[in-house]
Every structure is written in C-alpha cells, then in structure tokens.
Coordinates of C-alpha atoms in Angstrom, one line a residue:
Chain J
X1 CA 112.3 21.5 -107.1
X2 CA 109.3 23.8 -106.2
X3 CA 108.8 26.3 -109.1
X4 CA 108.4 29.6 -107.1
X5 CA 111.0 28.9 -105.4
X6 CA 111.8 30.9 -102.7
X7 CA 111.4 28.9 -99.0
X8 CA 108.5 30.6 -97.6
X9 CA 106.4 29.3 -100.6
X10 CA 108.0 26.3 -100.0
X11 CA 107.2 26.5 -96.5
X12 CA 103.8 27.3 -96.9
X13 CA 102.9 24.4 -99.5
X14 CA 104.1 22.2 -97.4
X15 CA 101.9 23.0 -94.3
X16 CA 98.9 23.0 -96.9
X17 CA 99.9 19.4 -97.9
X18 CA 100.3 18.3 -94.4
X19 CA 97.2 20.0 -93.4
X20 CA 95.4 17.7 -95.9
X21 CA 96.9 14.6 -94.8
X22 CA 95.7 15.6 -91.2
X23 CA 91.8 16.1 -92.7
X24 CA 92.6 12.7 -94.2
X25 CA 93.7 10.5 -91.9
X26 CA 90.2 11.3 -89.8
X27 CA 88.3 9.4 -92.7
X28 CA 89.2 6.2 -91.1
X29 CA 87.9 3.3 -89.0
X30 CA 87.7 5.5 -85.6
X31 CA 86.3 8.1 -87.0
X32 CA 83.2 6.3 -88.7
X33 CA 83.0 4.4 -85.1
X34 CA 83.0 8.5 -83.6
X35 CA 80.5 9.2 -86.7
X36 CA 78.6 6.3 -85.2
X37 CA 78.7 7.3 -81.6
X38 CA 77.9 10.7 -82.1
X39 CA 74.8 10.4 -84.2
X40 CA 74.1 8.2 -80.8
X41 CA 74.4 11.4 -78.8
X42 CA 72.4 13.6 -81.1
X43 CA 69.6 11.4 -80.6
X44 CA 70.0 11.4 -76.9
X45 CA 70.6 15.0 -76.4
X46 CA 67.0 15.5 -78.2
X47 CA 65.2 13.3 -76.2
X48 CA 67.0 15.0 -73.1
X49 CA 65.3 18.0 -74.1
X50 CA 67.8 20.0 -75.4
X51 CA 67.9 22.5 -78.6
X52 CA 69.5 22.1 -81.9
X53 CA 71.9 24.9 -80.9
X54 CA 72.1 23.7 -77.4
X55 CA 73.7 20.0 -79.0
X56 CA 76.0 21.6 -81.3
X57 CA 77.6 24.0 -79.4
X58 CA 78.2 21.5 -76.9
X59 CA 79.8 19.4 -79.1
X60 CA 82.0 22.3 -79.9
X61 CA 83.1 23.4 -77.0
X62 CA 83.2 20.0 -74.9
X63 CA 84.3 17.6 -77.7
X64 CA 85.3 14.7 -75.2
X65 CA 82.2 12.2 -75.9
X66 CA 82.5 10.6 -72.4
X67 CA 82.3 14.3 -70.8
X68 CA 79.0 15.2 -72.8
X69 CA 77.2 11.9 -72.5
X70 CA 77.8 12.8 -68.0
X71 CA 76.7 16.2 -69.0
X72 CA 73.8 15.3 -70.8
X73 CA 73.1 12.5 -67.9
X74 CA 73.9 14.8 -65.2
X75 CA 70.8 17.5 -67.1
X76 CA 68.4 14.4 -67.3
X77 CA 69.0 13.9 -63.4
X78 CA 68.4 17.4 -62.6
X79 CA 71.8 17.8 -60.7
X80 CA 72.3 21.9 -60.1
X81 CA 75.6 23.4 -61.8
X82 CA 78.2 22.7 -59.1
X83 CA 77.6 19.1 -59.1
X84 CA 77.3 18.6 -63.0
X85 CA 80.3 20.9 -63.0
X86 CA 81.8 18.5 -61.0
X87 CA 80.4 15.1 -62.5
X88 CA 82.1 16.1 -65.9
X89 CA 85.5 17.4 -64.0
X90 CA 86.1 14.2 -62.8
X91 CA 84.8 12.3 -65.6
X92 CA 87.7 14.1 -68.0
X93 CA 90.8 14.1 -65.6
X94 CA 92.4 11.6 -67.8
X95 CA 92.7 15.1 -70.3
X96 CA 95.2 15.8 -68.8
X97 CA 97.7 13.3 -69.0
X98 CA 97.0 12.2 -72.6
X99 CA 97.5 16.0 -73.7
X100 CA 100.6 15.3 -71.6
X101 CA 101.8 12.4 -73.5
X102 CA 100.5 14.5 -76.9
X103 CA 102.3 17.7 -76.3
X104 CA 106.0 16.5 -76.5
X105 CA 105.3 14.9 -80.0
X106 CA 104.1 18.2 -81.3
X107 CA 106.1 20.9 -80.0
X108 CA 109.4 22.2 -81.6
X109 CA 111.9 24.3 -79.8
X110 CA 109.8 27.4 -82.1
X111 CA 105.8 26.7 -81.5
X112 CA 104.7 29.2 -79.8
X113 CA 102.5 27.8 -76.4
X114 CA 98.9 29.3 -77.4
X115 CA 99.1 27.1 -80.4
X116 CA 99.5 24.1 -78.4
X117 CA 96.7 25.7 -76.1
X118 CA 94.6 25.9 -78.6
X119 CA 95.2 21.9 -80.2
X120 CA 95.0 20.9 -77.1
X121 CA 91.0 21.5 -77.5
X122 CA 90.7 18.8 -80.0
X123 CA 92.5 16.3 -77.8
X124 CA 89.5 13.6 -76.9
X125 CA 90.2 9.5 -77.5
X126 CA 89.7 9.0 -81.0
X127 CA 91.9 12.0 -82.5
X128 CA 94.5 11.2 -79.9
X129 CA 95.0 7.4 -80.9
X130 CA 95.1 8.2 -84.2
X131 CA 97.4 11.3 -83.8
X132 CA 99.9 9.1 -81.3
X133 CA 99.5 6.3 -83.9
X134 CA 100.3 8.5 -87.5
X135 CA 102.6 11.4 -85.8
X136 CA 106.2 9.8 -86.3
X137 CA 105.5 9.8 -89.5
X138 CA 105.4 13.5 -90.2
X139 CA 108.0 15.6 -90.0
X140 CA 108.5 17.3 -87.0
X141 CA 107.6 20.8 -87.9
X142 CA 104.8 19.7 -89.8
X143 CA 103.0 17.7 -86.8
X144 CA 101.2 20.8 -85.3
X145 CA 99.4 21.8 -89.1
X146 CA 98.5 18.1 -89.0
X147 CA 97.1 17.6 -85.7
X148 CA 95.5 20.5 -86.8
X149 CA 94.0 19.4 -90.1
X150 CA 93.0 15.8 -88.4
X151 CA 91.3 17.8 -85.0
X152 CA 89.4 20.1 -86.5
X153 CA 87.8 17.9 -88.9
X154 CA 87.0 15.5 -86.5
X155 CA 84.9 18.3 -84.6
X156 CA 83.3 20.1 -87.6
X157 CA 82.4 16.4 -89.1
X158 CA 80.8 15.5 -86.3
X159 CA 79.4 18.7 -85.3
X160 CA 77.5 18.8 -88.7
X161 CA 76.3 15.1 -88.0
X162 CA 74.7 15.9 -84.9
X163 CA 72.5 18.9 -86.6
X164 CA 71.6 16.6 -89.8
X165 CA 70.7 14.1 -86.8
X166 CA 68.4 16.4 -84.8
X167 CA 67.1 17.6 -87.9
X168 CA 65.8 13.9 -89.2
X169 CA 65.7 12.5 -86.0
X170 CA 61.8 14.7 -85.3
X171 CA 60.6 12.1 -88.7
X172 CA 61.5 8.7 -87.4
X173 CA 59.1 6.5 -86.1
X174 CA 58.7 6.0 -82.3
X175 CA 60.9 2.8 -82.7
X176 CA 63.8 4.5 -84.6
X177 CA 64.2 6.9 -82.2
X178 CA 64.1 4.5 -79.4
X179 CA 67.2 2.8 -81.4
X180 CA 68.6 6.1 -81.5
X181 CA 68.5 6.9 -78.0
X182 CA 70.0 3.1 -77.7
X183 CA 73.1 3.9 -79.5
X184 CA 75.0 5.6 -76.6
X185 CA 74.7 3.5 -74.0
X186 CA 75.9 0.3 -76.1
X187 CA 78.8 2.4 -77.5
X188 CA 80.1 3.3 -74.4
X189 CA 79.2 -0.3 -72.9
X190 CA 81.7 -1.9 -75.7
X191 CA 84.3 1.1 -75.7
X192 CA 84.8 1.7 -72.5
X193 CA 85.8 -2.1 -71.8
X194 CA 88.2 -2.1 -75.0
X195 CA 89.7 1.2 -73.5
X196 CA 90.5 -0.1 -69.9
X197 CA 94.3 -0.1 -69.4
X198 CA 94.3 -2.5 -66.7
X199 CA 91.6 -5.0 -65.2
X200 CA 90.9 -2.2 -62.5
X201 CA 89.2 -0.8 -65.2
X202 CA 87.1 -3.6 -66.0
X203 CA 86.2 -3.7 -62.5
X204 CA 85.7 0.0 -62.3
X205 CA 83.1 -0.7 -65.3
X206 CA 81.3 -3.2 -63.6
X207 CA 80.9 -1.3 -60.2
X208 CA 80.1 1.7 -61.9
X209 CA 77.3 -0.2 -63.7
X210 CA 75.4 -1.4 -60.6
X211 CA 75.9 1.5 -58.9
X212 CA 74.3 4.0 -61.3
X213 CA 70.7 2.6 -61.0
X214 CA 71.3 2.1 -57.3
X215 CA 72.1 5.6 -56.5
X216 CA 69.7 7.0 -59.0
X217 CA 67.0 6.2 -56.3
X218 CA 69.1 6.6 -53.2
X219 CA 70.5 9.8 -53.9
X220 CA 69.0 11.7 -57.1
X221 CA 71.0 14.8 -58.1
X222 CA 74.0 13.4 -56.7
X223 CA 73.9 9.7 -58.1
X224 CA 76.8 10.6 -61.2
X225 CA 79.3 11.8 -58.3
X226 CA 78.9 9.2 -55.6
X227 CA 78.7 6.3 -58.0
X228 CA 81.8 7.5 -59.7
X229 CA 83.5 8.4 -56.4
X230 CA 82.9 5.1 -54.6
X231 CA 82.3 2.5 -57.7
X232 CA 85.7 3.9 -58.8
X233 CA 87.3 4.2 -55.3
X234 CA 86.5 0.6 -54.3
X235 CA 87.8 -0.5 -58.1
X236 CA 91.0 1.4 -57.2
X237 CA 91.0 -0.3 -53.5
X238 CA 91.2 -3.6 -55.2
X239 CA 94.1 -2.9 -57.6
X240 CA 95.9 -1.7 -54.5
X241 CA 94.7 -5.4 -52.7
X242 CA 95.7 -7.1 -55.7
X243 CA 99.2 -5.6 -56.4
X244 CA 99.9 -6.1 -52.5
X245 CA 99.1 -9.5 -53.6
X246 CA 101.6 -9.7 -56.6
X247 CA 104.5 -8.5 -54.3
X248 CA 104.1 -11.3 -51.1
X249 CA 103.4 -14.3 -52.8
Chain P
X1 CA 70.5 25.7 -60.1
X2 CA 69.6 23.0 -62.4
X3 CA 69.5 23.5 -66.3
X4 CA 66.2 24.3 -66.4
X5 CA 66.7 26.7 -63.7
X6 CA 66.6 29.7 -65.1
X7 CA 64.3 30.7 -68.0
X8 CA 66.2 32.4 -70.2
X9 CA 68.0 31.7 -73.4
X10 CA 71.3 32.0 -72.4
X11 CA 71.0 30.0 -69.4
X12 CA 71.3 26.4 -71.1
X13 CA 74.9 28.2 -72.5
X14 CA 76.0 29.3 -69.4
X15 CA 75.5 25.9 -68.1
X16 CA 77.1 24.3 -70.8
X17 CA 80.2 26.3 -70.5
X18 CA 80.5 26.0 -67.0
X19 CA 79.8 22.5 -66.5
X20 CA 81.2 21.4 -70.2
X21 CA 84.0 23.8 -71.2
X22 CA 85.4 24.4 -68.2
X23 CA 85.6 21.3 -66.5
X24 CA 87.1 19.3 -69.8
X25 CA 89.5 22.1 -71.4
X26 CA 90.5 23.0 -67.6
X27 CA 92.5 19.3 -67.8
X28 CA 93.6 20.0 -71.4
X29 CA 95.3 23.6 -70.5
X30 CA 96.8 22.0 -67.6
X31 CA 98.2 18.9 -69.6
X32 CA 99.9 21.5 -71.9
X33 CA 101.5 23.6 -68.5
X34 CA 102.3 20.4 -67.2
X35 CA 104.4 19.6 -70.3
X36 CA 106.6 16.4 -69.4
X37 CA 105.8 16.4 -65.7
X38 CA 103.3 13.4 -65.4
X39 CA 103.8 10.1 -66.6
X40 CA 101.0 8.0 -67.9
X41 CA 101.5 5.0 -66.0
X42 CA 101.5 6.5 -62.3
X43 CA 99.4 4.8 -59.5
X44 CA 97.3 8.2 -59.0
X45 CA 96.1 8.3 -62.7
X46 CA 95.1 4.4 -61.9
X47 CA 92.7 5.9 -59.9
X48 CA 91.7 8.9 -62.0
X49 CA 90.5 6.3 -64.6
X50 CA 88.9 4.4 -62.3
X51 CA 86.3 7.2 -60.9
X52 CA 86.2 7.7 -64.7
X53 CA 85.6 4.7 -66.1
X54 CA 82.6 4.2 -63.2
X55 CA 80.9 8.0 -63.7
X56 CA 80.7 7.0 -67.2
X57 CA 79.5 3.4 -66.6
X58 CA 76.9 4.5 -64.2
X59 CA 76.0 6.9 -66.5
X60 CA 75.1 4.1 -69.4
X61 CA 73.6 2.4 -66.2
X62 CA 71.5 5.3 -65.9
X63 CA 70.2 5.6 -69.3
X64 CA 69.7 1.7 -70.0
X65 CA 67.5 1.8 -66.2
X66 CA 65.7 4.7 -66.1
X67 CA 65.7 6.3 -70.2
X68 CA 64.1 9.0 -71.6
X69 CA 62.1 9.8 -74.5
X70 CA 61.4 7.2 -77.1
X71 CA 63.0 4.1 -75.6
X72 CA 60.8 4.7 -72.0
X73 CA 57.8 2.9 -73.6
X74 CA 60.2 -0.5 -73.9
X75 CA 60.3 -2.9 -71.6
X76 CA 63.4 -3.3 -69.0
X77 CA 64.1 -6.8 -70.1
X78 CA 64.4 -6.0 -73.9
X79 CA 67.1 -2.8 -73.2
X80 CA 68.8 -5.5 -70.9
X81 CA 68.9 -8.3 -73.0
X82 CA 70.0 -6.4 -75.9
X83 CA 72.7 -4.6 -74.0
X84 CA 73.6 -7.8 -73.3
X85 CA 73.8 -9.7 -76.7
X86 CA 75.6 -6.2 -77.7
X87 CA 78.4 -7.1 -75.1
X88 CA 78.5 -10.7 -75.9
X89 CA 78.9 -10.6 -79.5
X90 CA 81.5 -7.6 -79.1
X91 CA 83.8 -9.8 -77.2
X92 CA 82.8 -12.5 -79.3
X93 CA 83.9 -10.7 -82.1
X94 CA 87.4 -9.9 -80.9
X95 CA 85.8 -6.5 -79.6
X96 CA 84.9 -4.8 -82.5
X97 CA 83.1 -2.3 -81.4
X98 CA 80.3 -2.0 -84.5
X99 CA 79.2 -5.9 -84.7
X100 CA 78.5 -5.3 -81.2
X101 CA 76.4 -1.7 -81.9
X102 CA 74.9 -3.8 -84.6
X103 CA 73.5 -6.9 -82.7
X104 CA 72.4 -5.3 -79.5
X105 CA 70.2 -2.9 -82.1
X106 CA 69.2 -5.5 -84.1
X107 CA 67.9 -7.7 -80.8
X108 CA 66.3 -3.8 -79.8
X109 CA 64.3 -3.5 -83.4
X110 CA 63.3 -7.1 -83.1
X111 CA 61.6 -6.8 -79.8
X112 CA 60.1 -3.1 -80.5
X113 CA 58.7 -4.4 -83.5
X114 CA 57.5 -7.6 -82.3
X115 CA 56.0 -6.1 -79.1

C-alpha cells in the first residue's frame, strides 16, 4: 500500500511512474537510429543555409523527418510557399492514418480531445512504432502520460542534438562536413525501403529516385511535386496492373 | 515567394509554419477527427504512400545529384558509389539500417580523403 494514501496521490504517482517509463522507452535502438538521422539533418539544414534558430524550431514544430528533409529540399530548390506547402502536404498524408490507428489505443471513455490533439504532434515513424509496439502493456489510463513521456523526449532529445550539431558542425573539416551532409540521404535510402508496406513501395522508391534528378533540370521549383505526383502515380498504376493480375490468372 | 523572398527575420518562420506546421499537423488533427474512420490497409492510402515514398526519394535523388555545401566539391561517382555500397551492405545485412549508414560513409571518407 501507498503511504499517503488517499487515491489522488495514488493517482498522481502513478502517472509520474508511467511518465518515466514513456522517457525510457525512447532510449532504445530507434531512437539512437533517429539520434543518427537527425544529426544528418542538422548538417544538411546548415549547408542549406538556414539559422540555428531556423533548424530547431523546425524540428519543433514539423517533427516528421521525411516532411523536413522535402522542406529543407524544397528551400534548396527555391520552390515559392504554395508549392513547398504543398511538397510537404503530400509528403505527410500518411499522418493521418497512423494517428488513426494510434488514437484508439490511447483514448479512454474520459480523455478529453485537446489532449489527444495535442499527442497527436509527436506522432512521426519512430515514436509511433515504438508506442504501437510497448502500449498494450500499460494500463489503459496510463497510455496517454506515456505517449506523452516517450513523445516529448523524442522531440526535445533530438531538438538539443541538432543545436550541439550546428554548433560543432562550423569546426569540422571540409570532409566531415561533406559526411555530414551525406548522412540524410543514405538514411532515408535504407529506411525508406525497410518501411515500404508493399512492393509498390519499392517501386515507388525507385521511380522516385530517377525522377528527382530528371525533373530537377526539366522543371526547377516544381521538380518535388511532379516527381512525387507521377513517380508515385505510375508506382500506384502498377500495383493496380499487378493486382488485376493476381485476380485473372 | 521563395524562402529567401522576403528579407526580414520572421519571414524564414512564416515559411516554416506554413509550409512545415501546417501541412504535417494538418494530417495529424485530422487523424484524431477522423477517430476510427479509415482503415490502414485501404487501396487509397496505397497510393498516398506511394506519392510519398517517391517525393521523398526524389528528394534523396536530389541531394545525392545536385548537393550543396561541403559535399559539392566531390565527385558524382564517389556519392554514387557510396550510396550504393550503403544499400548493398544494408540489405546484405538483413537491413539494418546503421551498418548500411556506416559503409556508405566509410566508402565517402575513403574517397574524400584519398582524392
């Protein structure tokens, strides 16, 4: 038995406890890959030109990796505001489905909705997988304080990794930096093909791939959105072709 | 109306949240109003990660191409090759994801360093 014994000390020990086992479970193999990958993006948001402040707010406010490293590229590209706007928009439509699949593991018949507003913030691919992975195993009023404790330090961790990054990053030599710089794209090169659901994905990858470069030259300030528009429509084409397939012979 | 459009401090911010905030916690919000009403394995989400998964590949397309800064000065084959050998050994090693980081900067060092 608890010693002060009445239930809202109880009550509110318990949430502390469960808010600690959230900040925990971040320390873990996903997050040191995140860690990895986002001391990538520190050194490319520098090099992209932008400030200190610039980088961490961003990190802040966007969170979704995929969604700043678009931003970031669609800045280096010199796309105007609607079409970055709409680069990262369609870059982070899968959101909302995984907040979708999130938000009936969280809520109880008593959370009120602006809490689940406001976790909904953290909600990118590494706290989610871990979250969908460790949240059966909390009890059920107790998931919200942990998703809680396990989002937010996922954000301020890496937050304070990209300063110390753009801080040390001005020191390295030319060829640190250049490995620095080199850190995003391979992260995303090797993540992005372990996240694909289904071999459109793969496909979607590859497209995507050639037709970055491609429309770079043909159509600069617009070469995120049509590469993403028709690399992914023609991936999408050919899981349609191929299902077709599946169901005739 | 580019980011460097305007030359004021808050400008960069403005962008930010427009073209950051907005357009990712704009999903989020609507995942939580949504509540139960989508299901992850519908064909139309197929196609949401697809234009996804190719923004962001043409993206890393983009930056392995045509980078910036530091990594301009290298040569195209290098960033290939390395990118390449980062691939390779990732699905070599059952894809984990840091032995690949780790090769395809290794091969990168190598070559700035030799070069």
């Amino acid at each position: 038995m608890n010693r002060h014994g009445s239930p809202e000390a109880t009550d509110r020990e318990g949430r502390a406890v469960w808010f600690l086992r959230g900040v925990w479970r971040s320390f873990s193999i996903p997050g040191l890959v995140l860690v990895s990958a986002f001391i990538g993006f520190a050194g490319l948001a520098r090099e992209a030109g932008l400030t200190l402040a610039q980088t961490v707010f961003m990190t802040g406010i966007v969170w979704a990796l995929p969604a700043k490293v678009v931003l970031v590229g669609a800045v280096l590209s010199g796309n105007s505001l609607p079409a970055a706007t709409f680069a990262v928009a369609l870059s982070s439509v899968r959101l909302a489905p995984m907040v979708v699949a999130l938000t009936p593991e969280l809520r109880t018949e008593k959370t009120r909705p602006w809490v689940l507003y406001f976790l909904s913030h953290f909600v990118a691919v590494t706290s989610w997988v871990l979250a969908m992975e460790s949240l059966r195993r909390v009890p059920r009023d107790m998931r919200t304080v942990y998703y809680a404790g396990l989002g937010s330090t996922l954000v301020l961790v890496n937050m304070a990794v990209v300063a110390v990054v753009f801080l040390v990053a001005s020191r390295l030599p030319p060829q640190m930096s250049a490995a620095l710089f080199f850190l995003t794209p391979v992260y995303f090169l090797t993540s992005l093909w372990g996240s694909a659901r289904e071999r459109a994905g793969h496909v979607a990858m590859v497209l995507g791939l050639a037709a970055g470069p491609v429309f770079h030259v043909l159509l600069p300030g617009f070469d995120l959105l049509a590469a993403g528009v028709i690399g992914g429509g023609l991936a999408y084409a050919w899981h349609r072709a191929q299902r077709r397939r599946e169901f005739v012979g | 109306m580019t980011f460097l459009a305007i030359d004021a401090w808050w400008w960069p911010f403005v962008f930010i949240l427009v073209a950051g905030w907005l357009a990712t916690d704009g999903w989020r919000f609507l995942g939580v109003y949504l509540g139960g009403k989508m299901s992850e394995e519908s064909d139309i989400l197929v196609f949401v990660r697809c234009i996804a998964t190719a923004l962001v590949a043409a993206v890393i397309a983009n930056l392995l191409v045509f980078p910036g800064g530091a990594l301009a000065d290298s040569p195209l084959a290098l960033r290939i090759a390395a990118a390449a050998v980062s691939f390779g050994t990732y699905l070599a090693a059952r894809k984990n994801i840091l032995l690949g980081i780790l090769a395809g900067e290794a091969v990168l060092l190598t070559g700035l360093y030799l070069l």
